[in-house]
Every structure is written in C-alpha cells, then in structure tokens.
C-alpha cells in the first residue's frame, strides 16, 4: 500500500507517526512490511485508516475494494497529489504543472463522489 501510494518508507514513517502520535522507527516499518514483525491491533487500525481501507483488505482477507474504499482512496490521492510528485516527475512549466495537478485533483474528487453514489444505490 505504501508503494502504491507513492511514499518512501521514510515519508510514510514520518506522516504516520505524526498523524497517529506513534514512534515507529524505519527498522520497525521495514520489519512489518517484510512480515517479520506484527504491529499491535491499534496500529493496524491506524494503518487501515491511513490508507482508507478495511482491516480485512489490509490483512489480505478481501481482495476487492468496495465503493466506499475506492472513494476513500481516491480522496486520499487527491489530497496528497502535490506532495507525491517531485520536481523531476513532470517536464512542464510551473503553471502547466499546477493546472494539470488541479485538473487531476478534480477528476479524482469527482470519481470519489461517483463511488459514494454507487455505494448508496447498491444499499
């Protein structure tokens, strides 16, 4: 999930520790990712919240995302889009890059709204 979200291990560690008031080290995150250490339940819940997925999905029990999870992930990506792209990622002028990022954010937000609507209709 970390790699799909575009975070380095260090970026994820910092964001996660700040958001959830944790003190995970890079080594601890690496051990969790390589299944050499199991985080406590509270941390698992926070990981699921961080990525906008269920615990079942995070633990590999559910391979499909429902509309709510898709909406949550799209919203997460839209909110963090600018911070995930480095200066070398786009060979455009600053203005063009900003406009393209804004259009992409809008598309992702619209997709998230559509996923929520689909979830409501299926209930």
PDB file of C-alpha atoms in Angstrom:
ATOM      1  CA  UNK A   1       0.000   0.000   0.000  1.00  0.00           C
ATOM      2  CA  UNK A   2       2.867   2.368   0.821  1.00  0.00           C
ATOM      3  CA  UNK A   3       4.497   1.896  -2.556  1.00  0.00           C
ATOM      4  CA  UNK A   4       1.163   2.181  -4.414  1.00  0.00           C
ATOM      5  CA  UNK A   5       0.566   5.456  -2.564  1.00  0.00           C
ATOM      6  CA  UNK A   6       3.930   6.776  -3.756  1.00  0.00           C
ATOM      7  CA  UNK A   7       5.559   7.143  -0.351  1.00  0.00           C
ATOM      8  CA  UNK A   8       9.106   6.257   0.509  1.00  0.00           C
ATOM      9  CA  UNK A   9       9.439   4.311   3.731  1.00  0.00           C
ATOM     10  CA  UNK A  10      10.782   7.402   5.475  1.00  0.00           C
ATOM     11  CA  UNK A  11       7.952   9.629   4.184  1.00  0.00           C
ATOM     12  CA  UNK A  12       5.358   7.134   5.343  1.00  0.00           C
ATOM     13  CA  UNK A  13       7.004   6.731   8.757  1.00  0.00           C
ATOM     14  CA  UNK A  14       7.041  10.482   9.364  1.00  0.00           C
ATOM     15  CA  UNK A  15       3.455  11.041   8.211  1.00  0.00           C
ATOM     16  CA  UNK A  16       2.132   8.031  10.100  1.00  0.00           C
ATOM     17  CA  UNK A  17       3.952   8.846  13.339  1.00  0.00           C
ATOM     18  CA  UNK A  18       2.790  12.479  13.222  1.00  0.00           C
ATOM     19  CA  UNK A  19      -0.828  11.688  12.354  1.00  0.00           C
ATOM     20  CA  UNK A  20      -1.282   8.911  14.928  1.00  0.00           C
ATOM     21  CA  UNK A  21       1.180  10.052  17.591  1.00  0.00           C
ATOM     22  CA  UNK A  22       3.346   6.944  17.225  1.00  0.00           C
ATOM     23  CA  UNK A  23       7.105   6.407  17.434  1.00  0.00           C
ATOM     24  CA  UNK A  24       7.787   3.769  14.790  1.00  0.00           C
ATOM     25  CA  UNK A  25      11.346   3.611  13.503  1.00  0.00           C
ATOM     26  CA  UNK A  26      12.290   2.902   9.900  1.00  0.00           C
ATOM     27  CA  UNK A  27      13.537  -0.503  11.028  1.00  0.00           C
ATOM     28  CA  UNK A  28      10.176  -1.306  12.633  1.00  0.00           C
ATOM     29  CA  UNK A  29       8.281  -0.288   9.494  1.00  0.00           C
ATOM     30  CA  UNK A  30      10.621  -2.437   7.404  1.00  0.00           C
ATOM     31  CA  UNK A  31      10.066  -5.436   9.672  1.00  0.00           C
ATOM     32  CA  UNK A  32       6.291  -5.003   9.429  1.00  0.00           C
ATOM     33  CA  UNK A  33       6.455  -4.729   5.643  1.00  0.00           C
ATOM     34  CA  UNK A  34       8.562  -7.881   5.433  1.00  0.00           C
ATOM     35  CA  UNK A  35       6.244  -9.739   7.840  1.00  0.00           C
ATOM     36  CA  UNK A  36       8.981 -10.160  10.446  1.00  0.00           C
ATOM     37  CA  UNK A  37       7.009  -8.159  12.998  1.00  0.00           C
ATOM     38  CA  UNK A  38       3.283  -7.849  13.630  1.00  0.00           C
ATOM     39  CA  UNK A  39       2.031  -4.436  14.773  1.00  0.00           C
ATOM     40  CA  UNK A  40      -0.427  -4.207  17.649  1.00  0.00           C
ATOM     41  CA  UNK A  41      -4.132  -4.003  16.828  1.00  0.00           C
ATOM     42  CA  UNK A  42      -4.326  -0.235  17.384  1.00  0.00           C
ATOM     43  CA  UNK A  43      -1.548   0.329  14.860  1.00  0.00           C
ATOM     44  CA  UNK A  44      -3.254  -1.987  12.339  1.00  0.00           C
ATOM     45  CA  UNK A  45      -6.432   0.038  12.693  1.00  0.00           C
ATOM     46  CA  UNK A  46      -4.403   3.223  12.150  1.00  0.00           C
ATOM     47  CA  UNK A  47      -2.714   1.711   9.065  1.00  0.00           C
ATOM     48  CA  UNK A  48      -6.127   0.851   7.603  1.00  0.00           C
ATOM     49  CA  UNK A  49      -7.373   4.366   8.384  1.00  0.00           C
ATOM     50  CA  UNK A  50      -4.242   5.942   6.891  1.00  0.00           C
ATOM     51  CA  UNK A  51      -4.812   4.172   3.563  1.00  0.00           C
ATOM     52  CA  UNK A  52      -8.619   4.280   3.659  1.00  0.00           C
ATOM     53  CA  UNK A  53      -9.115   0.519   3.558  1.00  0.00           C
ATOM     54  CA  UNK A  54     -10.675  -2.082   5.844  1.00  0.00           C
ATOM     55  CA  UNK A  55      -8.681  -4.301   8.172  1.00  0.00           C
ATOM     56  CA  UNK A  56      -9.773  -7.297   6.076  1.00  0.00           C
ATOM     57  CA  UNK A  57      -8.280  -5.712   2.976  1.00  0.00           C
ATOM     58  CA  UNK A  58      -5.107  -4.703   4.810  1.00  0.00           C
ATOM     59  CA  UNK A  59      -4.673  -8.265   6.107  1.00  0.00           C
ATOM     60  CA  UNK A  60      -5.301  -9.820   2.682  1.00  0.00           C
ATOM     61  CA  UNK A  61      -8.714 -11.258   3.557  1.00  0.00           C
ATOM     62  CA  UNK A  62     -10.550  -9.204   0.951  1.00  0.00           C
ATOM     63  CA  UNK A  63      -9.040  -8.715  -2.485  1.00  0.00           C
ATOM     64  CA  UNK A  64     -11.778  -6.444  -3.782  1.00  0.00           C
ATOM     65  CA  UNK A  65     -12.364  -2.884  -2.684  1.00  0.00           C
ATOM     66  CA  UNK A  66     -15.938  -1.698  -2.267  1.00  0.00           C
ATOM     67  CA  UNK A  67     -17.157   1.675  -3.496  1.00  0.00           C
ATOM     68  CA  UNK A  68     -16.558   3.312  -0.125  1.00  0.00           C
ATOM     69  CA  UNK A  69     -12.938   2.134  -0.053  1.00  0.00           C
ATOM     70  CA  UNK A  70     -12.384   3.268  -3.632  1.00  0.00           C
ATOM     71  CA  UNK A  71     -13.881   6.652  -2.778  1.00  0.00           C
ATOM     72  CA  UNK A  72     -11.671   6.932   0.290  1.00  0.00           C
ATOM     73  CA  UNK A  73      -8.528   6.038  -1.648  1.00  0.00           C
ATOM     74  CA  UNK A  74      -9.348   8.475  -4.450  1.00  0.00           C
ATOM     75  CA  UNK A  75      -9.910  11.240  -1.907  1.00  0.00           C
ATOM     76  CA  UNK A  76      -6.613  10.383  -0.207  1.00  0.00           C
ATOM     77  CA  UNK A  77      -4.746  10.517  -3.520  1.00  0.00           C
ATOM     78  CA  UNK A  78      -6.395  13.810  -4.491  1.00  0.00           C
ATOM     79  CA  UNK A  79      -5.491  15.401  -1.146  1.00  0.00           C
ATOM     80  CA  UNK A  80      -1.865  14.266  -1.311  1.00  0.00           C
ATOM     81  CA  UNK A  81      -1.257  14.574  -5.051  1.00  0.00           C
ATOM     82  CA  UNK A  82       1.084  17.558  -4.995  1.00  0.00           C
ATOM     83  CA  UNK A  83       3.245  16.199  -2.179  1.00  0.00           C
ATOM     84  CA  UNK A  84       3.849  12.915  -4.004  1.00  0.00           C
ATOM     85  CA  UNK A  85       5.259  14.424  -7.175  1.00  0.00           C
ATOM     86  CA  UNK A  86       8.857  15.560  -7.286  1.00  0.00           C
ATOM     87  CA  UNK A  87      10.319  18.309  -9.433  1.00  0.00           C
ATOM     88  CA  UNK A  88      11.707  15.775 -11.904  1.00  0.00           C
ATOM     89  CA  UNK A  89       8.361  13.982 -12.345  1.00  0.00           C
ATOM     90  CA  UNK A  90       6.895  16.438 -14.834  1.00  0.00           C
ATOM     91  CA  UNK A  91       8.802  18.299 -17.546  1.00  0.00           C
ATOM     92  CA  UNK A  92       6.381  21.210 -17.764  1.00  0.00           C
ATOM     93  CA  UNK A  93       6.256  24.822 -16.753  1.00  0.00           C
ATOM     94  CA  UNK A  94       5.221  25.506 -13.172  1.00  0.00           C
ATOM     95  CA  UNK A  95       1.886  26.942 -14.314  1.00  0.00           C
ATOM     96  CA  UNK A  96       1.094  23.993 -16.584  1.00  0.00           C
ATOM     97  CA  UNK A  97       2.057  21.575 -13.843  1.00  0.00           C
ATOM     98  CA  UNK A  98      -0.210  23.347 -11.338  1.00  0.00           C
ATOM     99  CA  UNK A  99      -3.113  23.363 -13.816  1.00  0.00           C
ATOM    100  CA  UNK A 100      -2.643  19.668 -14.609  1.00  0.00           C
ATOM    101  CA  UNK A 101      -2.481  18.775 -10.916  1.00  0.00           C
ATOM    102  CA  UNK A 102      -5.661  20.766 -10.257  1.00  0.00           C
ATOM    103  CA  UNK A 103      -7.497  19.023 -13.116  1.00  0.00           C
ATOM    104  CA  UNK A 104      -6.341  15.632 -11.841  1.00  0.00           C
ATOM    105  CA  UNK A 105      -7.468  16.518  -8.302  1.00  0.00           C
ATOM    106  CA  UNK A 106     -10.908  17.489  -9.636  1.00  0.00           C
ATOM    107  CA  UNK A 107     -11.204  14.241 -11.613  1.00  0.00           C
ATOM    108  CA  UNK A 108     -10.229  12.189  -8.579  1.00  0.00           C
ATOM    109  CA  UNK A 109     -12.704  14.061  -6.379  1.00  0.00           C
ATOM    110  CA  UNK A 110     -15.472  13.525  -8.944  1.00  0.00           C
ATOM    111  CA  UNK A 111     -14.585   9.840  -9.092  1.00  0.00           C
ATOM    112  CA  UNK A 112     -14.789   9.640  -5.304  1.00  0.00           C
ATOM    113  CA  UNK A 113     -18.264  11.241  -5.357  1.00  0.00           C
ATOM    114  CA  UNK A 114     -19.381   8.795  -8.052  1.00  0.00           C
ATOM    115  CA  UNK A 115     -18.115   5.837  -5.992  1.00  0.00           C
ATOM    116  CA  UNK A 116     -20.102   7.110  -2.973  1.00  0.00           C
ATOM    117  CA  UNK A 117     -23.243   7.438  -5.108  1.00  0.00           C
ATOM    118  CA  UNK A 118     -22.805   3.909  -6.420  1.00  0.00           C
ATOM    119  CA  UNK A 119     -22.407   2.640  -2.859  1.00  0.00           C
ATOM    120  CA  UNK A 120     -25.678   4.349  -1.806  1.00  0.00           C
ATOM    121  CA  UNK A 121     -27.535   2.945  -4.826  1.00  0.00           C
ATOM    122  CA  UNK A 122     -26.410  -0.613  -4.076  1.00  0.00           C
ATOM    123  CA  UNK A 123     -27.798  -0.469  -0.500  1.00  0.00           C
TER     124      UNK A 123
END
